[in-house]
Amino acid sequence: AARRLEGKTILITGASSGIGKSTALEFARTNPNGNLRLIITARRVDSLEELAAQIRKETNDGVKVLPVKLDVSKADEIRGFVGSLPEEWRDIHVLVNNAGLVKGVAKAPEIAEDDLNIMFATNVTGLINLTQAILPIFQKRPNGGQGDIINIGSIAGREPYPGGSIYCATKAAVRSFTESLRKELIATRIRVIEVDPGQVETEFSIVRFYGDKSKADAIYAGCDPLTPDDIAEIVVFSATRPENVVLAESLVYPNHQA
Ligand code: NDP
């Protein structure tokens, strides 16, 4: 399966922490000598540089890594993104749309406008804009095109909960967009895949509580959440199936989660 990654260029959003970071590491570890190229993006460039150094060291420079600042909530950054890459990095084969966030816990009347806007701009509009930017690269390949789009949704997109209406709505939107796109591209070799995690312990809850780590830690107390590696393994597994196999949707629950 690792051979299917040989010579491929993979673009991951939100690679500075959590699931995106683990996914970059998992791709590198799956094919450490296969001329793999990883474009790792997020807003925090320092964290990306650290991750790039770690991957280069672990693979003895077998995997090439390019850290690039990309704020997916900014349409102009996405517009200029592909053109700004060095020529040899533009032949992208796999896009992992992972960047995403939740802000606040609030019932509908109290939802802050900034939180509403940033969640939709990042989780939905950003994912769609970047997909539109990358699809033409896939579509230039023979037989209607070739490539993988792997979107990180959430169980929250299927099972809404009180106090999380906006986040849940963004992930429901990701699910609808992903499914429509998969059907639009059915006659091509472009695969559209969604991975929906349940509870994963990452910086996600720290962001939700505006940086309050003790509130974030309380979320995971007494339960056994997924690790980012659990999700990274599913993403890489999906990308390394034979080309006729589309693992269209994976729902990944921690064992305790109903
Ligand atoms: P983290 O907070 O650890 O990681 C989120 C990543 O997204 C960071 O790398 C962050 O980087 C990046 N990000 C946030 N905003 C932007 C932006 N505007 N532009 C570019 N990158 C951005 O959380 P997770 O790893 O848990 O989250 C990854 C994905 O998994 C998200 O889509 C989330 O909704 C989803 N998910 C998470 C679950 C969980 O329980 N943790 C459950 C289900 C789904 P930076 O700040 O440097 O930009």
mmCIF file of C-alpha atoms in Angstrom, residues 82-176:
data_model
loop_
_atom_site.group_PDB
_atom_site.id
_atom_site.type_symbol
_atom_site.label_atom_id
_atom_site.label_comp_id
_atom_site.label_asym_id
_atom_site.label_seq_id
_atom_site.Cartn_x
_atom_site.Cartn_y
_atom_site.Cartn_z
ATOM 1 C CA VAL A 82 -0.827 27.312 -5.847
ATOM 2 C CA GLY A 83 0.919 30.009 -7.906
ATOM 3 C CA SER A 84 3.180 30.828 -4.957
ATOM 4 C CA LEU A 85 4.510 27.267 -4.675
ATOM 5 C CA PRO A 86 7.833 26.412 -6.306
ATOM 6 C CA GLU A 87 7.125 24.719 -9.661
ATOM 7 C CA GLU A 88 8.111 21.212 -8.505
ATOM 8 C CA TRP A 89 5.585 21.379 -5.647
ATOM 9 C CA ARG A 90 2.501 22.181 -7.734
ATOM 10 C CA ASP A 91 1.670 18.668 -8.966
ATOM 11 C CA ILE A 92 -0.524 17.894 -5.947
ATOM 12 C CA HIS A 93 -2.127 14.410 -5.735
ATOM 13 C CA VAL A 94 -3.732 14.392 -2.299
ATOM 14 C CA LEU A 95 -5.482 17.263 -0.520
ATOM 15 C CA VAL A 96 -6.295 16.793 3.159
ATOM 16 C CA ASN A 97 -8.772 19.499 4.197
ATOM 17 C CA ASN A 98 -8.240 19.274 7.940
ATOM 18 C CA ALA A 99 -8.031 22.892 9.218
ATOM 19 C CA GLY A 100 -10.983 23.599 11.438
ATOM 20 C CA LEU A 101 -12.082 24.921 14.787
ATOM 21 C CA VAL A 102 -14.848 25.367 17.301
ATOM 22 C CA LYS A 103 -15.257 28.565 19.310
ATOM 23 C CA GLY A 104 -17.364 28.837 22.430
ATOM 24 C CA VAL A 105 -20.235 26.869 23.879
ATOM 25 C CA ALA A 106 -23.367 28.953 23.470
ATOM 26 C CA LYS A 107 -27.078 28.524 22.969
ATOM 27 C CA ALA A 108 -28.433 30.151 19.812
ATOM 28 C CA PRO A 109 -29.375 33.550 21.270
ATOM 29 C CA GLU A 110 -25.873 34.020 22.730
ATOM 30 C CA ILE A 111 -23.717 32.977 19.793
ATOM 31 C CA ALA A 112 -21.048 35.644 19.267
ATOM 32 C CA GLU A 113 -20.893 37.047 15.748
ATOM 33 C CA ASP A 114 -17.101 36.621 15.557
ATOM 34 C CA ASP A 115 -17.364 32.956 16.547
ATOM 35 C CA LEU A 116 -20.089 32.329 13.996
ATOM 36 C CA ASN A 117 -18.072 33.965 11.236
ATOM 37 C CA ILE A 118 -14.727 32.315 11.974
ATOM 38 C CA MET A 119 -16.235 28.834 12.200
ATOM 39 C CA PHE A 120 -17.984 29.115 8.836
ATOM 40 C CA ALA A 121 -15.048 30.909 7.173
ATOM 41 C CA THR A 122 -12.600 28.213 8.293
ATOM 42 C CA ASN A 123 -14.558 24.970 8.384
ATOM 43 C CA VAL A 124 -16.781 25.548 5.357
ATOM 44 C CA THR A 125 -15.786 28.392 3.036
ATOM 45 C CA GLY A 126 -12.058 27.727 3.476
ATOM 46 C CA LEU A 127 -12.467 24.033 2.712
ATOM 47 C CA ILE A 128 -14.553 24.790 -0.382
ATOM 48 C CA ASN A 129 -12.228 27.542 -1.639
ATOM 49 C CA LEU A 130 -9.158 25.355 -1.331
ATOM 50 C CA THR A 131 -10.919 22.428 -2.995
ATOM 51 C CA GLN A 132 -11.759 24.727 -5.926
ATOM 52 C CA ALA A 133 -8.132 25.878 -6.087
ATOM 53 C CA ILE A 134 -6.727 22.339 -6.200
ATOM 54 C CA LEU A 135 -9.327 20.542 -8.351
ATOM 55 C CA PRO A 136 -8.037 21.930 -11.675
ATOM 56 C CA ILE A 137 -4.682 20.238 -10.942
ATOM 57 C CA PHE A 138 -6.468 16.903 -10.543
ATOM 58 C CA GLN A 139 -8.715 17.470 -13.559
ATOM 59 C CA LYS A 140 -5.774 17.990 -15.932
ATOM 60 C CA ARG A 141 -4.819 14.330 -15.509
ATOM 61 C CA PRO A 142 -6.133 11.714 -18.015
ATOM 62 C CA ASN A 143 -9.547 9.985 -17.835
ATOM 63 C CA GLY A 144 -11.358 12.915 -16.284
ATOM 64 C CA GLY A 145 -8.661 13.457 -13.701
ATOM 65 C CA GLN A 146 -6.972 11.799 -10.761
ATOM 66 C CA GLY A 147 -6.348 12.704 -7.117
ATOM 67 C CA ASP A 148 -7.731 12.412 -3.606
ATOM 68 C CA ILE A 149 -9.676 14.977 -1.614
ATOM 69 C CA ILE A 150 -9.924 13.925 2.017
ATOM 70 C CA ASN A 151 -12.146 16.119 4.152
ATOM 71 C CA ILE A 152 -12.145 15.973 7.932
ATOM 72 C CA GLY A 153 -15.751 16.292 9.025
ATOM 73 C CA SER A 154 -17.021 15.300 12.453
ATOM 74 C CA ILE A 155 -19.542 13.098 14.179
ATOM 75 C CA ALA A 156 -20.917 16.522 15.222
ATOM 76 C CA GLY A 157 -22.098 16.974 11.629
ATOM 77 C CA ARG A 158 -24.371 13.976 12.074
ATOM 78 C CA GLU A 159 -25.336 14.234 15.730
ATOM 79 C CA PRO A 160 -25.923 17.873 16.686
ATOM 80 C CA TYR A 161 -25.823 18.792 20.368
ATOM 81 C CA PRO A 162 -27.109 21.759 22.387
ATOM 82 C CA GLY A 163 -24.612 24.594 22.712
ATOM 83 C CA GLY A 164 -22.782 23.548 19.544
ATOM 84 C CA SER A 165 -25.268 24.491 16.849
ATOM 85 C CA ILE A 166 -22.846 26.470 14.685
ATOM 86 C CA TYR A 167 -19.970 23.997 14.819
ATOM 87 C CA CYS A 168 -22.393 21.134 14.124
ATOM 88 C CA ALA A 169 -23.901 23.109 11.231
ATOM 89 C CA THR A 170 -20.441 23.697 9.717
ATOM 90 C CA LYS A 171 -19.659 19.994 9.821
ATOM 91 C CA ALA A 172 -23.075 19.106 8.364
ATOM 92 C CA ALA A 173 -22.198 21.515 5.551
ATOM 93 C CA VAL A 174 -18.859 19.762 5.037
ATOM 94 C CA ARG A 175 -20.708 16.474 4.785
ATOM 95 C CA SER A 176 -23.208 17.743 2.199
#
